[in-house]
Coordinates of C-alpha atoms and ligand atoms in Angstrom, one line a residue:
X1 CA 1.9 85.3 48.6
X2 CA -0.7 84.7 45.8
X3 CA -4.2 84.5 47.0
X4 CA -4.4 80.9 46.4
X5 CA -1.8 80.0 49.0
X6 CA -3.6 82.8 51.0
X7 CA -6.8 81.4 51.0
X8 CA -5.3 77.3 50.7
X9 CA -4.2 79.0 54.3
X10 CA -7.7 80.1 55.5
X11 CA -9.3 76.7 54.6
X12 CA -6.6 74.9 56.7
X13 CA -7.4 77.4 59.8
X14 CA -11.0 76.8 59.4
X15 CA -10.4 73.0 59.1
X16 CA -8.8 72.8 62.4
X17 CA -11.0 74.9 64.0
X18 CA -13.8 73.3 63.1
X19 CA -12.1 69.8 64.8
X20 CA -11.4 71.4 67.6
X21 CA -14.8 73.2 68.3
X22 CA -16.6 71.5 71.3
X23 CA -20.3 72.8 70.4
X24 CA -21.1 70.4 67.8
X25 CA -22.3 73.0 65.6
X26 CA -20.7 70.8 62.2
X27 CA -21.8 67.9 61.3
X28 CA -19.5 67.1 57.9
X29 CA -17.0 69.0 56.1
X30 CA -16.0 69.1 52.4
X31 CA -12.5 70.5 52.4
X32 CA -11.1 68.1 49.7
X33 CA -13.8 69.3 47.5
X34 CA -13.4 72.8 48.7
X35 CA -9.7 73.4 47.5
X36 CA -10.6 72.7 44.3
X37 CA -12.8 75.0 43.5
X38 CA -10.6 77.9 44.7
X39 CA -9.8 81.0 43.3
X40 CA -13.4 81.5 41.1
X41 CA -14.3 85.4 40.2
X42 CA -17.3 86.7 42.0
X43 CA -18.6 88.7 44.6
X44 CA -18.3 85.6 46.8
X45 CA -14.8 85.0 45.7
X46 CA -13.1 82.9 48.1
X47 CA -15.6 83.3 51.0
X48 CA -16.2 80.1 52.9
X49 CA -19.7 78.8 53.6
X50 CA -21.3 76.3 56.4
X51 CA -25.2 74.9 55.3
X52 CA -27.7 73.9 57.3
X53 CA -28.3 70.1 56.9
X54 CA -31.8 71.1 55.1
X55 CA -30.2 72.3 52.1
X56 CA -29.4 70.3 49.0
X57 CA -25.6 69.8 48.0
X58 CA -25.1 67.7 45.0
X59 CA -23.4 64.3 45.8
X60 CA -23.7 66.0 50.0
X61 CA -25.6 63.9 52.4
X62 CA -28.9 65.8 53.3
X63 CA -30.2 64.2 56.3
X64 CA -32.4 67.2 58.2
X65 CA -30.5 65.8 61.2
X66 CA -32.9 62.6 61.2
X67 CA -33.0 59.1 61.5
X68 CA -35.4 59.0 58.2
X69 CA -33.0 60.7 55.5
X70 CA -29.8 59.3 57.1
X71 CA -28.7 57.6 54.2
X72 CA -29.8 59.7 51.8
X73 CA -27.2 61.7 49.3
X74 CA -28.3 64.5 47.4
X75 CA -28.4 64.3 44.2
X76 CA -28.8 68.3 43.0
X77 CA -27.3 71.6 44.3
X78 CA -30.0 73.9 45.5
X79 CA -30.9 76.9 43.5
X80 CA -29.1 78.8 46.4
X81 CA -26.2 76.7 46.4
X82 CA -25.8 77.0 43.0
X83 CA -25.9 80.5 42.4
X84 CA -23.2 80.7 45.4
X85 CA -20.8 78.4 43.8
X86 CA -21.2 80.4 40.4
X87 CA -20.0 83.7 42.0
X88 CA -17.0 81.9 43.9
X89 CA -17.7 81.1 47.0
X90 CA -16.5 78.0 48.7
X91 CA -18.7 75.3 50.6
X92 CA -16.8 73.9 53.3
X93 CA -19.2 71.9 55.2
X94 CA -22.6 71.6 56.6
X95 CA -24.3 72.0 60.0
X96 CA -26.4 70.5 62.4
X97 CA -29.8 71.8 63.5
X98 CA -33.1 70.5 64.7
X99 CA -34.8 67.6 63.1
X100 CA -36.6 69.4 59.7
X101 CA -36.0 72.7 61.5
X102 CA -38.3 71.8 64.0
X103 CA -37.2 73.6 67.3
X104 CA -36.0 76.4 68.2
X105 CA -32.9 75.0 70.6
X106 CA -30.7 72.8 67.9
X107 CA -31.7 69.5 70.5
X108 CA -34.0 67.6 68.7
X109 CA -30.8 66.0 66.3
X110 CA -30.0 62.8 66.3
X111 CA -26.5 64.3 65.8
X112 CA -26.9 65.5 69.6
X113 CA -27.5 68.9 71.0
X114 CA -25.5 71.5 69.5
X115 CA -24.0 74.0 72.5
X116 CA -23.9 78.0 72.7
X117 CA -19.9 78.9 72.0
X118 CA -20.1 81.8 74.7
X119 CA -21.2 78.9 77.3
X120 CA -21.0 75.3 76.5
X121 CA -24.4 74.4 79.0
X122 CA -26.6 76.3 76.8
X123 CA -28.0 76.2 73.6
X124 CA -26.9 77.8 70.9
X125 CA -31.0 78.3 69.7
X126 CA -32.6 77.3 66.5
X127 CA -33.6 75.3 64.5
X128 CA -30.2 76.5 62.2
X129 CA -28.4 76.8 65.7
X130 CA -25.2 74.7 64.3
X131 CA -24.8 77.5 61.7
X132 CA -25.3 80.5 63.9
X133 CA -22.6 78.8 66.7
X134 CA -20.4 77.9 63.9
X135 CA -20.1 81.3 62.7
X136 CA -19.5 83.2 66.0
X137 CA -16.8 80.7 66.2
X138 CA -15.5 81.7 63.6
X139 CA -15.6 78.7 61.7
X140 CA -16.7 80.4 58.3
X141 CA -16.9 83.8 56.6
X142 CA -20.8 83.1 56.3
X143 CA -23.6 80.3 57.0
X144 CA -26.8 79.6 55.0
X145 CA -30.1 78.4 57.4
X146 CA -33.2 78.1 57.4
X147 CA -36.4 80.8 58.8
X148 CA -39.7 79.3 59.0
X149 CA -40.7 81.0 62.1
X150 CA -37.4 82.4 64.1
X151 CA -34.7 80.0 63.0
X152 CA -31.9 82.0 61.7
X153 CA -33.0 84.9 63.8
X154 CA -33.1 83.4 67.0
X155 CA -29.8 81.2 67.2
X156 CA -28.2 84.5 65.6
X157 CA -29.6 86.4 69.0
X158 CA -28.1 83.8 71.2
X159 CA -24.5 83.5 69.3
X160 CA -24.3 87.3 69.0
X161 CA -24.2 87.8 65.5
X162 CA -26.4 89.0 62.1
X163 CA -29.2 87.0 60.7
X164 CA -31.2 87.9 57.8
X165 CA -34.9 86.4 57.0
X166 CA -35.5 87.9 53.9
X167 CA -39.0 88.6 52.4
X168 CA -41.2 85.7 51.5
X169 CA -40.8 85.0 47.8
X170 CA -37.2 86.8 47.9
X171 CA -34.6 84.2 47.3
X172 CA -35.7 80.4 45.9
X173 CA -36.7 77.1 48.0
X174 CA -35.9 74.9 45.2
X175 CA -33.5 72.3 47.1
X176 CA -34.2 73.6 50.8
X177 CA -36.5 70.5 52.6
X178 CA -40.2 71.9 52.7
X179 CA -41.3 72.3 56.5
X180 CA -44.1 74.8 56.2
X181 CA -44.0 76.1 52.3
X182 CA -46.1 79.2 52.5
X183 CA -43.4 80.1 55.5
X184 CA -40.2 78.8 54.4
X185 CA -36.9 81.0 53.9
X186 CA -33.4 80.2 53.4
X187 CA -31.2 83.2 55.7
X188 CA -27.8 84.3 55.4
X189 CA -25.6 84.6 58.7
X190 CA -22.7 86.2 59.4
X191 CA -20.7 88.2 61.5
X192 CA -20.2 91.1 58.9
X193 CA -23.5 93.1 57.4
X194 CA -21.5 93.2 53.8
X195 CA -21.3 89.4 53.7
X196 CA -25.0 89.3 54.0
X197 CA -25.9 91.6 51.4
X198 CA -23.4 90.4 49.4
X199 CA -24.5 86.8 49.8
X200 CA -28.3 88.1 49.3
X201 CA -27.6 89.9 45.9
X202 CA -26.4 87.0 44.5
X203 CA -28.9 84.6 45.6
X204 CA -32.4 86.6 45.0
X205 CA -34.4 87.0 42.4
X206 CA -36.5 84.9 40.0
X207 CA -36.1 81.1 39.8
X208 CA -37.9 79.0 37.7
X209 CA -37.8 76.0 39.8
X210 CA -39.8 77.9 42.9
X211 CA -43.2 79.3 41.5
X212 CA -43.4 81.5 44.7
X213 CA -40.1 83.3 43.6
X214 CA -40.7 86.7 43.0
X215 CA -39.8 88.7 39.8
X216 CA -38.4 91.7 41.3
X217 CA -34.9 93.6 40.7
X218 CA -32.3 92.3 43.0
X219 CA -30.0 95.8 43.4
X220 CA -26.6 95.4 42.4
X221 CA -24.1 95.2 45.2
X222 CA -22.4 98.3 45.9
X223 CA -20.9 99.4 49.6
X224 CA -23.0 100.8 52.4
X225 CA -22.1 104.6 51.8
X226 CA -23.5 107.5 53.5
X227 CA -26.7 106.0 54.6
X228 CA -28.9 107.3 57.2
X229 CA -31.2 106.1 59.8
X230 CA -34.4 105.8 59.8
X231 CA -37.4 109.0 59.7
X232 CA -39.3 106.5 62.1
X233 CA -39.7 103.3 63.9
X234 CA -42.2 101.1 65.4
X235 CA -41.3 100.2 69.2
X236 CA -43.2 98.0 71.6
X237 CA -44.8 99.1 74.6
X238 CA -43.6 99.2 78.3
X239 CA -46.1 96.7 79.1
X240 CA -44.5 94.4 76.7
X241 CA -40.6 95.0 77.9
X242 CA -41.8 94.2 81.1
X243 CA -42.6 90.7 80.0
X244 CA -38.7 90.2 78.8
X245 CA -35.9 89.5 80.4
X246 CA -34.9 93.1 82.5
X247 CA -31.3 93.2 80.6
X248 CA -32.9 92.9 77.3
X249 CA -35.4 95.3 78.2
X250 CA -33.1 98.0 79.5
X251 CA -30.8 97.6 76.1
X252 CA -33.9 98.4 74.0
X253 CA -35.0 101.2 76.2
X254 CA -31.1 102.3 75.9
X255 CA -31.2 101.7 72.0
X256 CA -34.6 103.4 71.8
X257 CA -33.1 107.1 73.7
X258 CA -30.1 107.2 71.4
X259 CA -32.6 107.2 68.5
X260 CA -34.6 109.8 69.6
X261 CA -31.7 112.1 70.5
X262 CA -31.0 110.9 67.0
X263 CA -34.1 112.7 65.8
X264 CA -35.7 109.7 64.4
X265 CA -39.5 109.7 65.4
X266 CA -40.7 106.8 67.4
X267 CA -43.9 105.6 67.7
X268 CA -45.3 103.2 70.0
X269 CA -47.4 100.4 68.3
X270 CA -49.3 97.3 69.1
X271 CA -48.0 94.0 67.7
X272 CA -50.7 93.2 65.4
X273 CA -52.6 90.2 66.9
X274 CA -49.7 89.3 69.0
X275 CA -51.4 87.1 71.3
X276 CA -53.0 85.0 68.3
X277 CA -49.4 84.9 66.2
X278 CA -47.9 81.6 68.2
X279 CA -51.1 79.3 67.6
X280 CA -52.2 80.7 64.2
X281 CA -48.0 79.8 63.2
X282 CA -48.1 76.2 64.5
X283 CA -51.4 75.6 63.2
X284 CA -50.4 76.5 59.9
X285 CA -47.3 75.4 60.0
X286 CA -48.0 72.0 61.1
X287 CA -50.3 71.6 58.6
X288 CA -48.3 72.3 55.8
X289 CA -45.4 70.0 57.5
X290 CA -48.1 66.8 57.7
X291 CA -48.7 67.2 53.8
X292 CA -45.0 68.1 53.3
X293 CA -43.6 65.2 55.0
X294 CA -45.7 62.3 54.0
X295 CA -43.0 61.7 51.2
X296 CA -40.8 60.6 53.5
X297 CA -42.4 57.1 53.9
X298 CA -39.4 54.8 52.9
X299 CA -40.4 53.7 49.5
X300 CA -38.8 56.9 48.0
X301 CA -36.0 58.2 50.3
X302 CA -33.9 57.5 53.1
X303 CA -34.4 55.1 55.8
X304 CA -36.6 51.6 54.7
X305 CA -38.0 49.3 57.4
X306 CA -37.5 45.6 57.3
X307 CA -41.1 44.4 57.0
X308 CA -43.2 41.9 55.7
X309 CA -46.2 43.7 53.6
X310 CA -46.4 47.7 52.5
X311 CA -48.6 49.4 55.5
X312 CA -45.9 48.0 57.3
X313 CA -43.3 49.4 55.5
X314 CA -45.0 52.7 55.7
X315 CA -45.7 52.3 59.8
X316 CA -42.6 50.9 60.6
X317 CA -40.2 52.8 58.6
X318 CA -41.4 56.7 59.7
X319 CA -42.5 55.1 63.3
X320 CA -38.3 54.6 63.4
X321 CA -37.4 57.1 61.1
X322 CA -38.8 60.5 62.8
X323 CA -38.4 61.6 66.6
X324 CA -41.1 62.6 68.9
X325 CA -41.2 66.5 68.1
X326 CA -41.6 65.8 64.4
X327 CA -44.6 63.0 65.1
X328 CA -46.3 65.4 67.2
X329 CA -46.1 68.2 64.5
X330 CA -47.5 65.7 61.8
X331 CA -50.2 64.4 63.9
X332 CA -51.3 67.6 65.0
X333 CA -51.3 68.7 61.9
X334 CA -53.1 66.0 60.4
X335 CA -55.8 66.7 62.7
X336 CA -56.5 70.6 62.4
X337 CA -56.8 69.9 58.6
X338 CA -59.3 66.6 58.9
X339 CA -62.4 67.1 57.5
X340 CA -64.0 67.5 61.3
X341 CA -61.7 70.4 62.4
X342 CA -60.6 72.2 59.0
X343 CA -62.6 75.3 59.5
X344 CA -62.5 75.2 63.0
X345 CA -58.7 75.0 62.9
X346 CA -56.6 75.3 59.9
X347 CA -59.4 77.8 57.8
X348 CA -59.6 80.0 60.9
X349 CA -56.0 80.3 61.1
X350 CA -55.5 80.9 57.5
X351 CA -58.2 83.8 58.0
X352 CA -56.1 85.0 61.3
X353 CA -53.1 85.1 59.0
X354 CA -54.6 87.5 56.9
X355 CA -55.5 89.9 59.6
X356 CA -51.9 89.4 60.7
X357 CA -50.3 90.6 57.6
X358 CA -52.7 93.5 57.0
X359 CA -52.0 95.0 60.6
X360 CA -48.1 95.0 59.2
X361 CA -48.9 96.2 56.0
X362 CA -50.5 99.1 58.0
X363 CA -47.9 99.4 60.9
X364 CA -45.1 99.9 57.9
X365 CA -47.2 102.9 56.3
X366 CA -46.6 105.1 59.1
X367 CA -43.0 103.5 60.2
X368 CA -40.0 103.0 58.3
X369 CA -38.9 99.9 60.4
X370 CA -39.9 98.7 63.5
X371 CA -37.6 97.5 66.2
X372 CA -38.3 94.2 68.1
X373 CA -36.4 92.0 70.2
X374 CA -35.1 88.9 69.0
X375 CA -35.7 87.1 71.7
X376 CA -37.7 87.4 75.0
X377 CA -35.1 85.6 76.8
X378 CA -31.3 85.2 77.1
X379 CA -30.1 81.3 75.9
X380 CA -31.5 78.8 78.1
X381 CA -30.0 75.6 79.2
X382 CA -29.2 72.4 77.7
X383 CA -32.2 70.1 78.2
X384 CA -34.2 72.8 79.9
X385 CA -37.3 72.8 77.5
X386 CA -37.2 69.7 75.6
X387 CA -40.0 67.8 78.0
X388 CA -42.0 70.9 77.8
X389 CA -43.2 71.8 73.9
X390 CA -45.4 75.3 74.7
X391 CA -41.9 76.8 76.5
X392 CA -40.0 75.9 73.4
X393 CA -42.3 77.7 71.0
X394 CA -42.4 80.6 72.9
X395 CA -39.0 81.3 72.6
X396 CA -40.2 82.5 69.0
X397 CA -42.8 85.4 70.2
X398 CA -41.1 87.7 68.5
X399 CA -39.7 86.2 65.4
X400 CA -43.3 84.1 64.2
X401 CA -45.6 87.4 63.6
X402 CA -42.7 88.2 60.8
X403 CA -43.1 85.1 58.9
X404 CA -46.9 85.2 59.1
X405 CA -46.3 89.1 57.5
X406 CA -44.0 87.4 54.9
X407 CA -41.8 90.6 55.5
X408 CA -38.2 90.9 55.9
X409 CA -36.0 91.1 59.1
X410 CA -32.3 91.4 60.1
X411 CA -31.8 90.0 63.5
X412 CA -28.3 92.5 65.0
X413 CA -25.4 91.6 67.6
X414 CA -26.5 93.9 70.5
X415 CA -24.0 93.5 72.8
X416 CA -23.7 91.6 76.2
X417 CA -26.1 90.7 79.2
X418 CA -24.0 91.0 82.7
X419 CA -23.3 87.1 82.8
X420 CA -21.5 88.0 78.8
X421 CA -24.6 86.2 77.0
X422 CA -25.2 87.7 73.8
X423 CA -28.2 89.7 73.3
X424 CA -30.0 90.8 69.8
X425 CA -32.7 92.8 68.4
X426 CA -34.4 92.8 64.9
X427 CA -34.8 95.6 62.5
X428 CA -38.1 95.1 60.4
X429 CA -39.1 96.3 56.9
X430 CA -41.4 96.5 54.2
X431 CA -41.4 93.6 51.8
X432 CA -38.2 93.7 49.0
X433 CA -36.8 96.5 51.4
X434 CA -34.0 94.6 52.6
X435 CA -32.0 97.2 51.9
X436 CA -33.3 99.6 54.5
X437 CA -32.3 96.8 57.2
X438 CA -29.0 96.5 56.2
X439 CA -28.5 101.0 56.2
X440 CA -30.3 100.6 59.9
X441 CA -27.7 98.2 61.0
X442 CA -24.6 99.7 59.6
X443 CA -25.3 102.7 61.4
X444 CA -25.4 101.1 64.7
X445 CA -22.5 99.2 64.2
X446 CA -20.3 101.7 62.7
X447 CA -21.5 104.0 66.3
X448 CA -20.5 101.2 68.5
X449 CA -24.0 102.3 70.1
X450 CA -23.9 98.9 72.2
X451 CA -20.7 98.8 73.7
X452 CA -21.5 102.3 75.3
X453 CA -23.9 100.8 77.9
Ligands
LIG501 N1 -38.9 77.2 66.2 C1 -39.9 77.3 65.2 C2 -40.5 76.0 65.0 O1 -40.2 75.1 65.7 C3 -39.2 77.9 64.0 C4 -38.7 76.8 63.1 C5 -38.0 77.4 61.9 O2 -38.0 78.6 61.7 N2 -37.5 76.5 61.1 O3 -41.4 75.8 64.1

């Protein structure tokens, strides 16, 4: 069989599966597009790919999952989208998520709620949750999302499979909607470490079209060969596992002895700021998504209100166009940076921010990586936090600090709680040090660590 019948083959699996997958974790497919450009040479030859529905594919609808940009058809391929296309892979379709990756549950869509694959009355997490359940369904070899604070990270914990935020800076934004652009990453999922790197070496590096791009060497791809663990890692404190859920707890204490039998020295650190991380992030972050989504005000994409003058074009079409999580985010945000409440709000947080990322800076002198959970709790259910906004953001405890770092972290499959709910924990590095997440991983995975518990 040649490789194109081989991989015509693999499309049509995917296609089916994809129409009969009850989590409604895709939202549109391109297949007809897709087996056309088959069979191109590159790294990502032939390997399929799901997008979140915040990333621009030309002539691709690129709604955010809202009311406001429902009509609206891309007219560019993102830098990232590009660069994949270039080396061969294939985009097959595109995925739901929260409303401009606002959530952290995939529920806030006006596609509907998408559902966890390992139990259909829980969510699958997010806000790129329809990529993460999409993937542990095997319904692609990889998915792109989208980490402002915890959204490839977090749906990866709860559908049991990898999730890389890279390093602020690390690959380009140009084509990914702006929520918060100082926090903004595009992440790579997949159930296999080598399609991650893979994915990442060919979508890194410099872009001209995103000043924040960073000018670094993006290492070649070569395989994971005789890498070792880490000489040390960061680990929380007991009196932060107690605050988890007990099974995720007793996984990381698990993980944690195998290292040190491993001889890797572990030290026991305090989360810089931790307390402070949740309220400086949506501060911030609401901030920059007030200023970042006042564009969408129906004169220049999208959605346009019937209406009889322009303030109330303006009104009606965002009053119709965004949901209630997304008005609350832009009027909060519109308040901590009015000319009132700017240093008391959005200054102090910048200035908390700082603190934040020095205390990392510091933490990675002494450490290698550092070791977090994911998540403090195992998926939730449907509907369960929707009314209540604070218990939705703290779902992200453990995945905001990183983004207010700017630093890199790979979110890992780590096994099953008793009720077979998936569980994961992040490796952290030092920025550009991707690398050393990816050797951390591999180790684990190739020593089955968590299926020995
Ligand atoms: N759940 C977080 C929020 O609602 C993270 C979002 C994200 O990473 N896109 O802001």
């Amino acid at each position: 069989m040649n490789p194109s019948t081989s991989f015509r083959q693999k499309l049509l699996i995917e296609k089916e599966k994809i129409s009969k997958s009850r989590t409604n974790s895709v939202i549109r497919t391109r297949f007809d597009k897709a087996v056309d450009e088959a069979d191109k040479i590159g790294l990502l030859s032939n390997k399929s790919f799901l997008v979140k529905d915040n990333i621009a594919i030309k002539n691709q609808p690129l709604s955010c999952a809202s009311n406001i940009l429902k009509s609206y058809v891309s007219p560019f391929n993102a830098t990232a989208i590009e660069r994949i296309q270039n080396a061969g892979g294939i985009i097959t379709g595109q995925t739901n998520c929260d409303e401009f990756a606002m959530g952290s549950s995939s529920e806030y869509s006006i596609y509907g709620s998408v559902k966890n694959p390992y139990n259909l009355n829980l969510v699958a997490g997010g806000s790129s949750g329809g990529s993460a359940a999409a993937i542990a369904e095997n319904l692609a070899d990889i998915a792109l999302g989208s980490d402002t604070g915890g959204s490839v990270r977090q749906p990866a914990a709860f559908c049991g499979i990898y999730g890389l935020k890279p390093t602020y800076g690390r690959i380009s934004r140009y084509g990914l909607v702006a929520h918060a652009s100082s926090f903004d990453t595009i992440g790579i999922m997949s159930k296999k470490i080598e399609n991650i790197r893979k994915t990442l070496s060919v979508i890194s590096g410099k872009d001209r079209k995103d000043a924040t791009t960073v000018d670094r060497k993006v290492d070649d791809y070569k395989p994971l060969n005789n890498v070792d663990l880490p000489k040390s890692i960061g680990i929380i404190k007991q009196e932060v596992l107690n605050e988890l859920n007990p099974e995720i707890a007793e996984r990381y204490q698990y993980l944690v002895s195998y290292l040190k039998e491993n001889n890797v020295k572990i030290n026991e650190i305090d989360l810089p700021f931790f307390k402070y991380c949740i309220p400086t992030y949506y501060v911030l972050t609401m901030a920059e998504a007030s200023s970042n989504l006042s564009r969408f005000d129906g004169v220049r994409y999208g959605n346009r209100a019937d209406c009889e003058n322009l303030s109330e074009l303006y009104f009606k079409s965002r009053t119709e166009g965004f949901s209630d999580e997304v008005k609350r985010r832009i009027m909060t945000g519109t308040y901590v940076l009015s000319s009132g409440y700017y240093d008391a709000y959005y200054s102090k947080a910048l200035k908390v921010r700082r603190l934040i990322k020095e205390g990392y800076t510091s933490l990675l002198k002494n450490c290698d990586n550092l070791l977090l959970p994911s998540t403090p709790d195992l998926p939730f259910k449907l509907k369960n936090r929707m009314k209540d906004p604070l218990k939705m953001y703290l779902a992200d405890m453990f995945t905001v600090p990183i983004n207010l770092a700017g630093i890199p972290s790979l979110s890992i499959p780590a096994g099953f709680s008793s009720k077979s709910l998936p569980i994961g924990f992040q490796i952290v590095g030092n920025s550009f040090k991707e690398e050393t997440l990816f050797s951390f991983a591999h180790i684990l995975e190739k020593e089955e660590i968590f299926d020995k518990i």
